[in-house]
Amino acid sequence: MLGGKIMRVNITLECTECKERNYISKKNKRNSPDRVEFKKYCPRERVVTLHRETK
C-alpha cells in the first residue's frame, strides 16, 4: 500500500444540451484540478455534444 493521498477520483460527465448524466470517468486531481470538458456522444440528442464534469 502506498502511504499518500489518493489523487485519482471518479467523476460524472453531464451533457450541456440536455443535462443528462451519461458518462462516468476517472481523473487525476493533481494533473487537472479544474473541471474537465469532453466532446462525447449523447444518446438522447444523438449527436456529439460537450460534456462537463459535475460535482
Short mmCIF file of N, CA and C in Angstrom, two decimals:
data_model
loop_
_atom_site.label_atom_id
_atom_site.label_comp_id
_atom_site.label_asym_id
_atom_site.label_seq_id
_atom_site.Cartn_x
_atom_site.Cartn_y
_atom_site.Cartn_z
N MET A 1 0.83 -1.18 0.00
CA MET A 1 0.00 0.00 0.00
C MET A 1 0.88 1.25 0.00
N LEU A 2 0.49 2.20 -0.77
CA LEU A 2 1.19 3.47 -0.79
C LEU A 2 0.63 4.35 0.31
N GLY A 3 1.49 5.09 0.96
CA GLY A 3 1.04 5.89 2.09
C GLY A 3 0.85 7.34 1.74
N GLY A 4 0.02 7.66 0.77
CA GLY A 4 -0.22 9.05 0.41
C GLY A 4 -1.67 9.28 0.08
N LYS A 5 -1.95 10.48 -0.37
CA LYS A 5 -3.32 10.79 -0.77
C LYS A 5 -3.66 10.09 -2.07
N ILE A 6 -4.88 9.72 -2.20
CA ILE A 6 -5.35 9.13 -3.46
C ILE A 6 -5.77 10.29 -4.36
N MET A 7 -5.06 10.48 -5.47
CA MET A 7 -5.30 11.63 -6.33
C MET A 7 -6.30 11.34 -7.43
N ARG A 8 -6.54 10.07 -7.74
CA ARG A 8 -7.46 9.73 -8.82
C ARG A 8 -8.86 9.58 -8.25
N VAL A 9 -9.82 10.36 -8.79
CA VAL A 9 -11.19 10.35 -8.27
C VAL A 9 -12.17 10.05 -9.41
N ASN A 10 -13.33 9.52 -9.05
CA ASN A 10 -14.40 9.28 -10.02
C ASN A 10 -15.15 10.57 -10.27
N ILE A 11 -15.50 10.81 -11.54
CA ILE A 11 -16.28 11.99 -11.90
C ILE A 11 -17.44 11.56 -12.78
N THR A 12 -18.48 12.39 -12.83
CA THR A 12 -19.63 12.17 -13.69
C THR A 12 -19.64 13.26 -14.75
N LEU A 13 -19.88 12.88 -16.00
CA LEU A 13 -19.92 13.85 -17.10
C LEU A 13 -21.38 14.08 -17.49
N GLU A 14 -21.76 15.36 -17.56
CA GLU A 14 -23.13 15.75 -17.86
C GLU A 14 -23.18 16.48 -19.19
N CYS A 15 -24.16 16.15 -20.02
CA CYS A 15 -24.35 16.82 -21.30
C CYS A 15 -24.78 18.26 -21.07
N THR A 16 -24.19 19.20 -21.81
CA THR A 16 -24.55 20.61 -21.64
C THR A 16 -25.85 20.95 -22.35
N GLU A 17 -26.28 20.14 -23.29
CA GLU A 17 -27.51 20.41 -24.04
C GLU A 17 -28.75 19.92 -23.29
N CYS A 18 -28.75 18.64 -22.92
CA CYS A 18 -29.96 18.05 -22.32
C CYS A 18 -29.82 17.83 -20.81
N LYS A 19 -28.66 18.11 -20.23
CA LYS A 19 -28.40 17.98 -18.79
C LYS A 19 -28.49 16.55 -18.27
N GLU A 20 -28.35 15.58 -19.15
CA GLU A 20 -28.38 14.19 -18.73
C GLU A 20 -26.97 13.73 -18.41
N ARG A 21 -26.83 12.94 -17.35
CA ARG A 21 -25.51 12.44 -16.93
C ARG A 21 -25.27 11.10 -17.61
N ASN A 22 -24.41 11.11 -18.63
CA ASN A 22 -24.25 9.96 -19.50
C ASN A 22 -23.02 9.12 -19.21
N TYR A 23 -21.96 9.71 -18.68
CA TYR A 23 -20.69 9.00 -18.57
C TYR A 23 -20.10 9.12 -17.17
N ILE A 24 -19.39 8.09 -16.76
CA ILE A 24 -18.61 8.09 -15.52
C ILE A 24 -17.17 7.84 -15.92
N SER A 25 -16.26 8.63 -15.37
CA SER A 25 -14.85 8.52 -15.73
C SER A 25 -14.01 8.76 -14.49
N LYS A 26 -12.70 8.70 -14.64
CA LYS A 26 -11.77 9.00 -13.56
C LYS A 26 -10.84 10.10 -14.02
N LYS A 27 -10.38 10.91 -13.06
CA LYS A 27 -9.40 11.93 -13.39
C LYS A 27 -8.41 12.06 -12.25
N ASN A 28 -7.24 12.57 -12.57
CA ASN A 28 -6.20 12.83 -11.59
C ASN A 28 -6.33 14.29 -11.16
N LYS A 29 -6.61 14.52 -9.88
CA LYS A 29 -6.82 15.88 -9.39
C LYS A 29 -5.56 16.73 -9.46
N ARG A 30 -4.40 16.11 -9.39
CA ARG A 30 -3.15 16.87 -9.44
C ARG A 30 -2.89 17.39 -10.86
N ASN A 31 -3.15 16.58 -11.89
CA ASN A 31 -2.88 16.99 -13.27
C ASN A 31 -3.95 17.91 -13.83
N SER A 32 -5.20 17.74 -13.41
CA SER A 32 -6.29 18.58 -13.92
C SER A 32 -7.19 19.00 -12.75
N PRO A 33 -6.80 20.05 -12.02
CA PRO A 33 -7.58 20.48 -10.86
C PRO A 33 -8.91 21.14 -11.23
N ASP A 34 -9.00 21.71 -12.44
CA ASP A 34 -10.24 22.35 -12.87
C ASP A 34 -11.22 21.29 -13.37
N ARG A 35 -12.44 21.73 -13.63
CA ARG A 35 -13.43 20.81 -14.18
C ARG A 35 -13.09 20.48 -15.63
N VAL A 36 -13.19 19.22 -15.97
CA VAL A 36 -12.83 18.78 -17.32
C VAL A 36 -14.04 18.85 -18.24
N GLU A 37 -13.75 18.99 -19.53
CA GLU A 37 -14.78 19.03 -20.57
C GLU A 37 -14.34 18.11 -21.71
N PHE A 38 -15.27 17.30 -22.19
CA PHE A 38 -15.01 16.42 -23.31
C PHE A 38 -16.15 16.52 -24.31
N LYS A 39 -15.83 16.31 -25.58
CA LYS A 39 -16.87 16.15 -26.58
C LYS A 39 -17.16 14.67 -26.69
N LYS A 40 -18.39 14.28 -26.33
CA LYS A 40 -18.77 12.88 -26.33
C LYS A 40 -20.15 12.74 -26.96
N TYR A 41 -20.48 11.50 -27.31
CA TYR A 41 -21.77 11.21 -27.93
C TYR A 41 -22.87 11.22 -26.87
N CYS A 42 -23.95 11.93 -27.15
CA CYS A 42 -25.11 11.97 -26.26
C CYS A 42 -26.20 11.10 -26.88
N PRO A 43 -26.58 9.99 -26.24
CA PRO A 43 -27.59 9.10 -26.82
C PRO A 43 -28.97 9.73 -26.90
N ARG A 44 -29.26 10.67 -26.02
CA ARG A 44 -30.58 11.32 -26.05
C ARG A 44 -30.69 12.29 -27.22
N GLU A 45 -29.62 13.04 -27.47
CA GLU A 45 -29.60 14.01 -28.57
C GLU A 45 -29.20 13.37 -29.90
N ARG A 46 -28.50 12.24 -29.82
CA ARG A 46 -27.99 11.50 -30.99
C ARG A 46 -26.96 12.29 -31.78
N VAL A 47 -26.20 13.12 -31.10
CA VAL A 47 -25.10 13.87 -31.71
C VAL A 47 -23.96 13.96 -30.69
N VAL A 48 -22.81 14.42 -31.16
CA VAL A 48 -21.68 14.66 -30.27
C VAL A 48 -21.86 16.04 -29.66
N THR A 49 -21.86 16.12 -28.33
CA THR A 49 -22.03 17.39 -27.62
C THR A 49 -20.94 17.52 -26.56
N LEU A 50 -20.87 18.70 -25.98
CA LEU A 50 -19.91 18.97 -24.93
C LEU A 50 -20.44 18.40 -23.61
N HIS A 51 -19.60 17.63 -22.92
CA HIS A 51 -19.94 17.07 -21.62
C HIS A 51 -18.99 17.66 -20.59
N ARG A 52 -19.55 18.13 -19.46
CA ARG A 52 -18.75 18.74 -18.41
C ARG A 52 -18.81 17.90 -17.14
N GLU A 53 -17.78 18.05 -16.34
CA GLU A 53 -17.72 17.36 -15.05
C GLU A 53 -18.73 17.99 -14.08
N THR A 54 -19.45 17.15 -13.35
CA THR A 54 -20.38 17.64 -12.33
C THR A 54 -19.81 17.38 -10.95
N LYS A 55 -20.43 17.97 -9.94
CA LYS A 55 -19.97 17.76 -8.56
C LYS A 55 -20.32 16.38 -8.08
#
